[in-house]
PDB file of C-alpha atoms and ligand atoms in Angstrom:
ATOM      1  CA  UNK A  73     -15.868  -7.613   3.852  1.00 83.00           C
ATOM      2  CA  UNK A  74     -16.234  -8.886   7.243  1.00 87.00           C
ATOM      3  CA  UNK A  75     -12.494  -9.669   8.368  1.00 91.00           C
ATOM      4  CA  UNK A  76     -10.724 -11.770  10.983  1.00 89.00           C
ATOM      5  CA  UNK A  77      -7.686 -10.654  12.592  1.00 94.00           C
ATOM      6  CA  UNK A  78      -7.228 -13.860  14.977  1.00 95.00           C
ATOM      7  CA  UNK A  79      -4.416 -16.243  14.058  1.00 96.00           C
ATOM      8  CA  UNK A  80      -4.921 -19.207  16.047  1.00 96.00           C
ATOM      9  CA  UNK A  81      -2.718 -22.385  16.955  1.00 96.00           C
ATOM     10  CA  UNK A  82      -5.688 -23.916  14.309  1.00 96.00           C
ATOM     11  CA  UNK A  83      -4.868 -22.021  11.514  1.00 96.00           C
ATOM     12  CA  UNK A  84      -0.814 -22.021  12.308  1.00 97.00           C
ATOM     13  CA  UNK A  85      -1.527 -26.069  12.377  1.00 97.00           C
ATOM     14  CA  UNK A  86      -3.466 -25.523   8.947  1.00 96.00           C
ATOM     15  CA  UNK A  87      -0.920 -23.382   7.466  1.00 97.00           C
ATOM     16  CA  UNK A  88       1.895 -25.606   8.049  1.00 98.00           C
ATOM     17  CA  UNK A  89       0.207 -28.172   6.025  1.00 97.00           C
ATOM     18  CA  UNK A  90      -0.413 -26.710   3.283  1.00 98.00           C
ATOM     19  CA  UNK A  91       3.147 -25.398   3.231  1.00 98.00           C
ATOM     20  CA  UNK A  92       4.309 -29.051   3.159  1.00 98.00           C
ATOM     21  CA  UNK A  93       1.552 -29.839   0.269  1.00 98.00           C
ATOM     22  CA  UNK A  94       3.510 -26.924  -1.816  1.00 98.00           C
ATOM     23  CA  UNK A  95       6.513 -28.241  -1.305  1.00 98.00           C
ATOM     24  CA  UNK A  96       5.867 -31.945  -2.146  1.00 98.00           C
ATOM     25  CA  UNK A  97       4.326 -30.339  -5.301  1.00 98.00           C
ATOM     26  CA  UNK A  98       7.822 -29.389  -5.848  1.00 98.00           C
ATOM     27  CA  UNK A  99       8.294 -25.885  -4.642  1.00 98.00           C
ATOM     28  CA  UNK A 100      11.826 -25.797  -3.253  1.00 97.00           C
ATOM     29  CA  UNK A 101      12.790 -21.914  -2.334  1.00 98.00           C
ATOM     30  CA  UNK A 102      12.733 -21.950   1.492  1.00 98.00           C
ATOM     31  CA  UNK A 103      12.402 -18.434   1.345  1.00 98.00           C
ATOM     32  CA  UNK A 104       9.248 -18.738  -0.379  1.00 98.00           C
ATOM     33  CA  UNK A 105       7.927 -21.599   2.035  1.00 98.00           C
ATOM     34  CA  UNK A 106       8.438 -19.795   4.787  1.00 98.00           C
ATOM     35  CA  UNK A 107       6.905 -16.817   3.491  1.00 98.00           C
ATOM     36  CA  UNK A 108       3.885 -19.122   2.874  1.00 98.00           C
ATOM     37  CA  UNK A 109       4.059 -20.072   6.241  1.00 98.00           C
ATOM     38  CA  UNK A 110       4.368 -16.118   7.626  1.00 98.00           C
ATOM     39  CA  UNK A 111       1.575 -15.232   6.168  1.00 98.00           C
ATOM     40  CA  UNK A 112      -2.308 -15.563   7.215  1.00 98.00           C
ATOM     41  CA  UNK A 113      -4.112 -16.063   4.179  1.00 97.00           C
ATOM     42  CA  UNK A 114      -7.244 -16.738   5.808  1.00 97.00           C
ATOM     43  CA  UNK A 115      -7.180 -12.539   6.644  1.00 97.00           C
ATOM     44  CA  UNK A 116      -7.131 -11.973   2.583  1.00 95.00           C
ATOM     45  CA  UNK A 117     -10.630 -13.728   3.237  1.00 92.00           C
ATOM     46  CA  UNK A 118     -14.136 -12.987   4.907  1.00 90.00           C
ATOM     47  CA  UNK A 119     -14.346 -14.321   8.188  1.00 89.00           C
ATOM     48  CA  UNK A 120     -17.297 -16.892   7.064  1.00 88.00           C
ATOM     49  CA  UNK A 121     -14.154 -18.518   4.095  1.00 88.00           C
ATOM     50  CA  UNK A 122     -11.836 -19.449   7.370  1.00 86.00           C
ATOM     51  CA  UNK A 123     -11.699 -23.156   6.824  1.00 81.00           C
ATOM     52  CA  UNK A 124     -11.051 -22.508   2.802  1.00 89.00           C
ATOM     53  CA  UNK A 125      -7.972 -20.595   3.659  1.00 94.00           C
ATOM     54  CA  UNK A 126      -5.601 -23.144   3.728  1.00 96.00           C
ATOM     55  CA  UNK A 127      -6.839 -25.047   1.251  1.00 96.00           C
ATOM     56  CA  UNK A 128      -4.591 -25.596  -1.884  1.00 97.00           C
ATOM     57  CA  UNK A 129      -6.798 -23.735  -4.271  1.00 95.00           C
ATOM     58  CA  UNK A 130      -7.822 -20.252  -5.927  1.00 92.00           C
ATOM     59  CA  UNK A 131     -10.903 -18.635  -4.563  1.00 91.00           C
ATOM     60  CA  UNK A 132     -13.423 -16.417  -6.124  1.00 85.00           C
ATOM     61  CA  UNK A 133     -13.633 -13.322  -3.780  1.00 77.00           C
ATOM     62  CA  UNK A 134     -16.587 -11.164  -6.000  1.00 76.00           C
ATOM     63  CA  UNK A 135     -15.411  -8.344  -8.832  1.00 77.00           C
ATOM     64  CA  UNK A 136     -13.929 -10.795 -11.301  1.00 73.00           C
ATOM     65  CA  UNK A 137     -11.088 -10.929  -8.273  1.00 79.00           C
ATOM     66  CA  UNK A 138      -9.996 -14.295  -7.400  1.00 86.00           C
ATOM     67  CA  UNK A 139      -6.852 -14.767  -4.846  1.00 92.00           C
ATOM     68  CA  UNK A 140      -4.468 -17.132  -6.418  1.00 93.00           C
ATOM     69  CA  UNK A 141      -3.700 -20.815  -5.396  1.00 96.00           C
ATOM     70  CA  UNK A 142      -1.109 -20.659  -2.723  1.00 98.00           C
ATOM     71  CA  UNK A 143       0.937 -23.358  -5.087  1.00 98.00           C
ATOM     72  CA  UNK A 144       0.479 -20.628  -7.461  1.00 98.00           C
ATOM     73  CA  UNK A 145       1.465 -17.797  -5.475  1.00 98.00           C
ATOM     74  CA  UNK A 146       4.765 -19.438  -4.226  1.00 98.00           C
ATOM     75  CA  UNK A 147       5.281 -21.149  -7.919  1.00 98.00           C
ATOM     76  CA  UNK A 148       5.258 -17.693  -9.271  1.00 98.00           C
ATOM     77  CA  UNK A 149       7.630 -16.082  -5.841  1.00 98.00           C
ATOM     78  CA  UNK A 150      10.447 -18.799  -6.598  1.00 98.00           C
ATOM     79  CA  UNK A 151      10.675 -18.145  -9.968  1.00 98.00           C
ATOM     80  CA  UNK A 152      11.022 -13.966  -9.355  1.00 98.00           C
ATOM     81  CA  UNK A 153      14.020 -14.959  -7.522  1.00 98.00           C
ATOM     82  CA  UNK A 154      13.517 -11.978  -4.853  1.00 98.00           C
ATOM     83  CA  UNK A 155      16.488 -10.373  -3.343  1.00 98.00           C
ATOM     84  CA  UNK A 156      16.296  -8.006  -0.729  1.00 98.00           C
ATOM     85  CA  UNK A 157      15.633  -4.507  -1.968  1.00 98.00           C
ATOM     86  CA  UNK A 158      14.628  -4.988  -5.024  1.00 98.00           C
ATOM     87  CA  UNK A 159      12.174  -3.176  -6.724  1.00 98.00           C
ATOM     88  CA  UNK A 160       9.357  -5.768  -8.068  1.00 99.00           C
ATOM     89  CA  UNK A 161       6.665  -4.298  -9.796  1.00 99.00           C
ATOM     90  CA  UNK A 162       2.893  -6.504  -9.668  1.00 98.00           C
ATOM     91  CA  UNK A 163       0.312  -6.410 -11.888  1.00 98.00           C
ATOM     92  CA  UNK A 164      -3.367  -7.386 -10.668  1.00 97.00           C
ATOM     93  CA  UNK A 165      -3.438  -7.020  -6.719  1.00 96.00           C
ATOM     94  CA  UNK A 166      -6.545  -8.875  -6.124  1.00 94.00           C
ATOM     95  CA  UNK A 167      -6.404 -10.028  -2.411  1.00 94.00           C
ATOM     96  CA  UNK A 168      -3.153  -8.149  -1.855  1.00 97.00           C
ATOM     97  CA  UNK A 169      -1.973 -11.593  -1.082  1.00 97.00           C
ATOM     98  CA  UNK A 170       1.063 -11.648  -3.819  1.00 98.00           C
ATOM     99  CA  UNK A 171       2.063  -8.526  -2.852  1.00 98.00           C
ATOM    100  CA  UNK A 172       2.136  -9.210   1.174  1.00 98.00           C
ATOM    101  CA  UNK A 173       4.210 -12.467   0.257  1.00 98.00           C
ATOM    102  CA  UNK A 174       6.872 -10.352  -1.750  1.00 98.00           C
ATOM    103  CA  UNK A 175       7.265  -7.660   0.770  1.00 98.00           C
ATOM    104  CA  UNK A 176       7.994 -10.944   3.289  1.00 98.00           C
ATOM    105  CA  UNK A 177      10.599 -11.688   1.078  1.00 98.00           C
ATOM    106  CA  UNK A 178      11.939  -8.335   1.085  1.00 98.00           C
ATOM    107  CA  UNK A 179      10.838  -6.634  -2.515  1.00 98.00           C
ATOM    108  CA  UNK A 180       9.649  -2.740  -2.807  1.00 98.00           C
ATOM    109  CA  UNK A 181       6.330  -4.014  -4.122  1.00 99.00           C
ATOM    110  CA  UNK A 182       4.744  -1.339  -6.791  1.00 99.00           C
ATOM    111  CA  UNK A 183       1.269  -3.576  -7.298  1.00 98.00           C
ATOM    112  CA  UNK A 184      -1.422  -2.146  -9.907  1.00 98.00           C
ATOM    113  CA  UNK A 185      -5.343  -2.940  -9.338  1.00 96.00           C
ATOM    114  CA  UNK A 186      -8.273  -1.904 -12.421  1.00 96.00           C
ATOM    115  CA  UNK A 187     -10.657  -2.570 -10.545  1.00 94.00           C
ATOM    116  CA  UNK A 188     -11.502   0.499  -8.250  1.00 95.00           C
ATOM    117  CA  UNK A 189     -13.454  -1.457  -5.419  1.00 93.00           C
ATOM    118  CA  UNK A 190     -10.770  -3.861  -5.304  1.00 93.00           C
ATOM    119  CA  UNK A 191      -8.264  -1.010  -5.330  1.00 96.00           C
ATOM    120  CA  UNK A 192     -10.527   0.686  -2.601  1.00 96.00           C
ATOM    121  CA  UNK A 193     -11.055  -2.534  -0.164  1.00 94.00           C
ATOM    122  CA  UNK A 194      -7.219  -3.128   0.004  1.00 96.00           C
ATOM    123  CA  UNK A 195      -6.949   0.756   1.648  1.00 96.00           C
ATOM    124  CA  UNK A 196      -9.478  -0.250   4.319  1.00 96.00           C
ATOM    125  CA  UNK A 197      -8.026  -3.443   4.971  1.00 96.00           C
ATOM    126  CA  UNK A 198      -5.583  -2.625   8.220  1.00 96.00           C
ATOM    127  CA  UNK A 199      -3.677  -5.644   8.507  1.00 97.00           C
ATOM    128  CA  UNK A 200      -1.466  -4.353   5.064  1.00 98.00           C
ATOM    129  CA  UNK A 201      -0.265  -1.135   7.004  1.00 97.00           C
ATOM    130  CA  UNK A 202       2.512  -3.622   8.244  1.00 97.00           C
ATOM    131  CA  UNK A 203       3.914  -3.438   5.087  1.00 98.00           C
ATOM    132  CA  UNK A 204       4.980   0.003   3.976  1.00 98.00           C
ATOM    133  CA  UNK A 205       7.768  -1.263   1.599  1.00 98.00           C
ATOM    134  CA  UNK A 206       3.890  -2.423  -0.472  1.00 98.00           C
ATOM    135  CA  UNK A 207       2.579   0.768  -2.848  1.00 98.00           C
ATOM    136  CA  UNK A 208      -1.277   0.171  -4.286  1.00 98.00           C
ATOM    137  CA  UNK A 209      -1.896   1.822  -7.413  1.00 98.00           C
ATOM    138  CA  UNK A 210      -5.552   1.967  -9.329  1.00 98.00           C
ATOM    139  CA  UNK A 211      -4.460   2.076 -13.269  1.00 97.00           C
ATOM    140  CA  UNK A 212      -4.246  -0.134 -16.339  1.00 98.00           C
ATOM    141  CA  UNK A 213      -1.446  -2.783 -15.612  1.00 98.00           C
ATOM    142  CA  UNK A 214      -0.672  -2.735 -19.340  1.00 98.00           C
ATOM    143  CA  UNK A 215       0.854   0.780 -18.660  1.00 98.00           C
ATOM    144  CA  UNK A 216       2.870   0.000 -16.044  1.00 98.00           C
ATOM    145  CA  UNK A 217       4.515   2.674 -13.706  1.00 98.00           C
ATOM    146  CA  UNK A 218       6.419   4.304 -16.151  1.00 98.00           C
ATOM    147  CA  UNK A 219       7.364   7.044 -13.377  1.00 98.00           C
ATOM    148  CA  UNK A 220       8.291   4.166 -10.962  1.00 98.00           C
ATOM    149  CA  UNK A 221      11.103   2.198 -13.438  1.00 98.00           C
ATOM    150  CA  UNK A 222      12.993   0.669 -14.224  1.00 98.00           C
ATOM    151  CA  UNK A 223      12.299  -2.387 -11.894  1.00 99.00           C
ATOM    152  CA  UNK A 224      14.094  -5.141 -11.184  1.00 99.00           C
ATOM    153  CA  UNK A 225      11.241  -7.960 -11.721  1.00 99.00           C
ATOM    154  CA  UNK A 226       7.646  -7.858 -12.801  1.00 99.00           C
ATOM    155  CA  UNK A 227       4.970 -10.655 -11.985  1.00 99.00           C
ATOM    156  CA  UNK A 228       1.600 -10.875 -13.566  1.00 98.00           C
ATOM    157  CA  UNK A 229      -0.564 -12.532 -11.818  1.00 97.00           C
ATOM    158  CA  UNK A 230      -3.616 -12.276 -14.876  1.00 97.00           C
ATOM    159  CA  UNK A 231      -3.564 -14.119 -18.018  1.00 97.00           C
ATOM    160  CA  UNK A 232      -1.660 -12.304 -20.896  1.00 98.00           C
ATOM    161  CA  UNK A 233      -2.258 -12.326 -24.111  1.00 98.00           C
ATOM    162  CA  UNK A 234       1.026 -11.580 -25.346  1.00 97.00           C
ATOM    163  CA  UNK A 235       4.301  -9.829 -23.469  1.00 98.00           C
ATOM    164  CA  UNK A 236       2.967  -5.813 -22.818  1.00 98.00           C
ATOM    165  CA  UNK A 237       5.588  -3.995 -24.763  1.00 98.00           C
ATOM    166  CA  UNK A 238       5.458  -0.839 -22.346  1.00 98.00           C
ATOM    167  CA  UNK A 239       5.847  -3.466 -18.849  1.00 98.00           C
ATOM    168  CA  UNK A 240       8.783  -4.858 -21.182  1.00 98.00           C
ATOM    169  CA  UNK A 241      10.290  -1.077 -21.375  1.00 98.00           C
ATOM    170  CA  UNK A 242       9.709  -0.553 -17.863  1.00 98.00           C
ATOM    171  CA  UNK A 243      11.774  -3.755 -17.094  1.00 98.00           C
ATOM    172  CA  UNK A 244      15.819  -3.720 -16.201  1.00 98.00           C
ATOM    173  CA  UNK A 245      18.415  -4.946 -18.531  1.00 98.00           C
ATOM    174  CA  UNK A 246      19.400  -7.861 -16.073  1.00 98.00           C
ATOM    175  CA  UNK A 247      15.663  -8.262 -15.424  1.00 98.00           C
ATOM    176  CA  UNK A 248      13.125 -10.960 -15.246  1.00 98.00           C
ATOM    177  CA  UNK A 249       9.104 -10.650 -15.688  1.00 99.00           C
ATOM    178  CA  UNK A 250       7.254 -14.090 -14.726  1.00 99.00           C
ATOM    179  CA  UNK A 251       4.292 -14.100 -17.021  1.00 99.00           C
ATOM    180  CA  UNK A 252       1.539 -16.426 -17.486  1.00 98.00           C
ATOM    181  CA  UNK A 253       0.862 -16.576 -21.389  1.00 98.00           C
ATOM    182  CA  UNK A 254      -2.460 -17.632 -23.158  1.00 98.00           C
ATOM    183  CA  UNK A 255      -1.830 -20.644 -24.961  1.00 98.00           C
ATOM    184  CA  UNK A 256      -5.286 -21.916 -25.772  1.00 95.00           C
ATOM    185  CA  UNK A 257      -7.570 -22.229 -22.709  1.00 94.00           C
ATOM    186  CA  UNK A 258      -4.627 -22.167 -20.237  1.00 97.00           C
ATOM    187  CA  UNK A 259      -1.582 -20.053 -19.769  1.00 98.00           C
ATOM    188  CA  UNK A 260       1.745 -21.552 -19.893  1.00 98.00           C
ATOM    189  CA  UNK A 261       4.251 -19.424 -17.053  1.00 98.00           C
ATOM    190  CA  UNK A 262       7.073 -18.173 -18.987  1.00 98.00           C
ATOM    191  CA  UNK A 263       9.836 -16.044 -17.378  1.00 98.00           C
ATOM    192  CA  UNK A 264      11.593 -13.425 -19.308  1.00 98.00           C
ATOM    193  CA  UNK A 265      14.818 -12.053 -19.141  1.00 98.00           C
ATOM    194  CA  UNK A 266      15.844  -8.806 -20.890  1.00 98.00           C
ATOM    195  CA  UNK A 267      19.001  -8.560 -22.433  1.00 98.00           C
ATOM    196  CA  UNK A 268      21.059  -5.633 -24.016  1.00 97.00           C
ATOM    197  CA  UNK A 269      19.746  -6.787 -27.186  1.00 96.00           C
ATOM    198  CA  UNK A 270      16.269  -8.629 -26.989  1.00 97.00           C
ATOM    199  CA  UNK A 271      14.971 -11.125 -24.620  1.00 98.00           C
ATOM    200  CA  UNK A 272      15.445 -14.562 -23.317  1.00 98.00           C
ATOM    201  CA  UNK A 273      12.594 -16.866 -22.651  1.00 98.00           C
ATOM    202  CA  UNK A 274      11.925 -19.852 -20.656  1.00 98.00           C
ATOM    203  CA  UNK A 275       8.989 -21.848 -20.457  1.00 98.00           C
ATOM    204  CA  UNK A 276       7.504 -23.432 -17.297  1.00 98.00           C
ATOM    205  CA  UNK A 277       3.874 -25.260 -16.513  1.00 98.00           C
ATOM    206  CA  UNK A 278       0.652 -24.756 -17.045  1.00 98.00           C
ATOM    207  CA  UNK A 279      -1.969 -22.551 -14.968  1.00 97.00           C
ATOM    208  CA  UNK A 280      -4.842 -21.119 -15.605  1.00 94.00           C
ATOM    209  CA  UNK A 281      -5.986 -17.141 -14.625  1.00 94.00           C
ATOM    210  CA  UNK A 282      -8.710 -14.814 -14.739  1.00 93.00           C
ATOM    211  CA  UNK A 283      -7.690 -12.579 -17.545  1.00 95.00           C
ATOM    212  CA  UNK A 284      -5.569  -9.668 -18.077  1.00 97.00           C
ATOM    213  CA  UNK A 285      -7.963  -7.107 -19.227  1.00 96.00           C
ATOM    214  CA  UNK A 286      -7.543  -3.500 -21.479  1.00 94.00           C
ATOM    215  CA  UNK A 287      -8.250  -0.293 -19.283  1.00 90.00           C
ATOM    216  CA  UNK A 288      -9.238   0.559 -15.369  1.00 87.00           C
ATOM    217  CA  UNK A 289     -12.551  -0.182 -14.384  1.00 87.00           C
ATOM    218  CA  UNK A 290     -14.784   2.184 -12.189  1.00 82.00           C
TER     219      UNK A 290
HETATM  220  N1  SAH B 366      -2.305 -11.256  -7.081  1.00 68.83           N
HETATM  221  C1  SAH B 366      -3.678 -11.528  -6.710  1.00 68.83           C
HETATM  222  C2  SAH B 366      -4.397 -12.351  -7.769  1.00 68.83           C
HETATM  223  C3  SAH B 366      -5.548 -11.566  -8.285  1.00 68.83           C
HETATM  224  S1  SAH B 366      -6.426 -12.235  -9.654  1.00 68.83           S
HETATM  225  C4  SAH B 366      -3.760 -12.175  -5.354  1.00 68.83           C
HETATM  226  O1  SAH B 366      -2.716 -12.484  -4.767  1.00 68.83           O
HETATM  227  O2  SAH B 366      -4.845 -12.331  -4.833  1.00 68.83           O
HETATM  228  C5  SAH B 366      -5.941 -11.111 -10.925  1.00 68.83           C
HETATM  229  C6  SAH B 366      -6.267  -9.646 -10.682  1.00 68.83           C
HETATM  230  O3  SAH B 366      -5.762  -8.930 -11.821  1.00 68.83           O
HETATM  231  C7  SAH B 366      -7.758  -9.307 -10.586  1.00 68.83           C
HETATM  232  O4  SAH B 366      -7.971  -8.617  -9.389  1.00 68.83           O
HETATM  233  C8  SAH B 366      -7.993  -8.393 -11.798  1.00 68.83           C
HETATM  234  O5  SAH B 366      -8.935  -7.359 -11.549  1.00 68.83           O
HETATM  235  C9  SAH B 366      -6.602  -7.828 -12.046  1.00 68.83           C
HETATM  236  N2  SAH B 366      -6.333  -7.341 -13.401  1.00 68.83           N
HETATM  237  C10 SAH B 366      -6.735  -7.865 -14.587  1.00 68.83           C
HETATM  238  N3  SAH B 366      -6.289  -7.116 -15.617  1.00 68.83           N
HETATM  239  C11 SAH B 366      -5.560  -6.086 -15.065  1.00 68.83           C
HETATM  240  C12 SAH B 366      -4.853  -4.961 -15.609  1.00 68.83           C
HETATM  241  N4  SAH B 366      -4.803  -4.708 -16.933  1.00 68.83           N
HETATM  242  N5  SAH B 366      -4.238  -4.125 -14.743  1.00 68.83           N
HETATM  243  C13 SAH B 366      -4.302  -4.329 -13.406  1.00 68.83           C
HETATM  244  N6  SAH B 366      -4.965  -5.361 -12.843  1.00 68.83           N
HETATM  245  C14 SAH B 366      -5.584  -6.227 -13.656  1.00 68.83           C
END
């Protein structure tokens, strides 16, 4: 991938608008906004996808891998509630884009990639050595990091079919995982909080992923 490092008065112009299109949409967390507005997505891209950058919407990047919809992105970030320190725990690094925005907002990011040239483009991409509270794994997100929990949050940024029982173990009692869940052709964002004795669940809108899929891929 051919990348741009250059963050220009354009693209802090462009950025700032599409932070104020998230938050019409209703995104509230200033935290989050301003993360938004930290970070240069356009990097995440090839230099020839610039202009694309800022606009409000996923964007295929080859390998299945798509980086999410900024709306998305911070939709998912407010409801993780992020303190400072925590230990957040990603499933589906993609772009790295996620990740980057919850190391902004202070999280130990553990993030887990299948797919190996995904996994293997994020180490050559020099921009992310800014953030060494970010750790990229290559592994089946349905495992989790068993030798990494408990965690404090989890956020899955693929469409699940169902709650992973073993990311569900790996979770705090306390905890919250933000999970969008297939219901029918879309996935409905649910955020789950584990209790002493079983979960809570609250339900939020509708989005729609790339899949959450069984196994690494070479
Ligand atoms: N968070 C990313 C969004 C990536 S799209 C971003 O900010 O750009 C979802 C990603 O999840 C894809 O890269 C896909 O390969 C990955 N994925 C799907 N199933 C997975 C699994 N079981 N474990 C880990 N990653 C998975």
């Amino acid at each position: 991938m051919r990348r741009s490092y250059e963050d220009t008065y354009r693209h802090k112009g462009l950025r700032k608008k599409l932070v104020e299109g998230i938050r019409s949409k209703g995104i509230k967390d200033e935290n989050v906004l301003n993360a938004i507005n930290t970070v240069p997505r356009h990097f995440f891209l090839d230099s020839a996808f610039d202009d694309v950058a800022y606009v409000d919407k996923a964007f295929p990047i080859g390998e299945g891998q798509t980086i999410s919809q900024p709306y998305t992105v911070a939709y998912q970030s407010a409801l993780l509630e992020v303190k400072k320190g925590e230990k957040v725990l990603e499933i589906g690094t993609g772009s790295a884009y996620q990740a980057v925005i919850l190391a902004v907002l202070g999280a130990m990011v553990y993030t887990i990639e299948r797919q190996k040239k995904l996994y293997d483009e994020n180490k050559k991409f020099t921009y992310l050595k800014q953030f060494p509270t970010i750790k990229f794994f290559y592994g089946d997100g349905y495992e989790g990091l068993k030798a990494y929990a408990p965690f404090d949050k989890i956020i899955i940024t693929a469409a699940a079919p169902e709650i992973p029982p073993k990311l569900l173990e790996q979770l705090k009692v306390g905890g919250k995982m933000v999970i969008p869940v297939d219901i029918g052709n879309v996935q409905q964002m649910r955020r789950i909080t584990k209790l002493e004795d079983g979960i809570d669940i609250e339900y939020f809108d509708n989005f729609s992923f790339v899949p959450m899929l069984q196994g690494r891929n070479s």
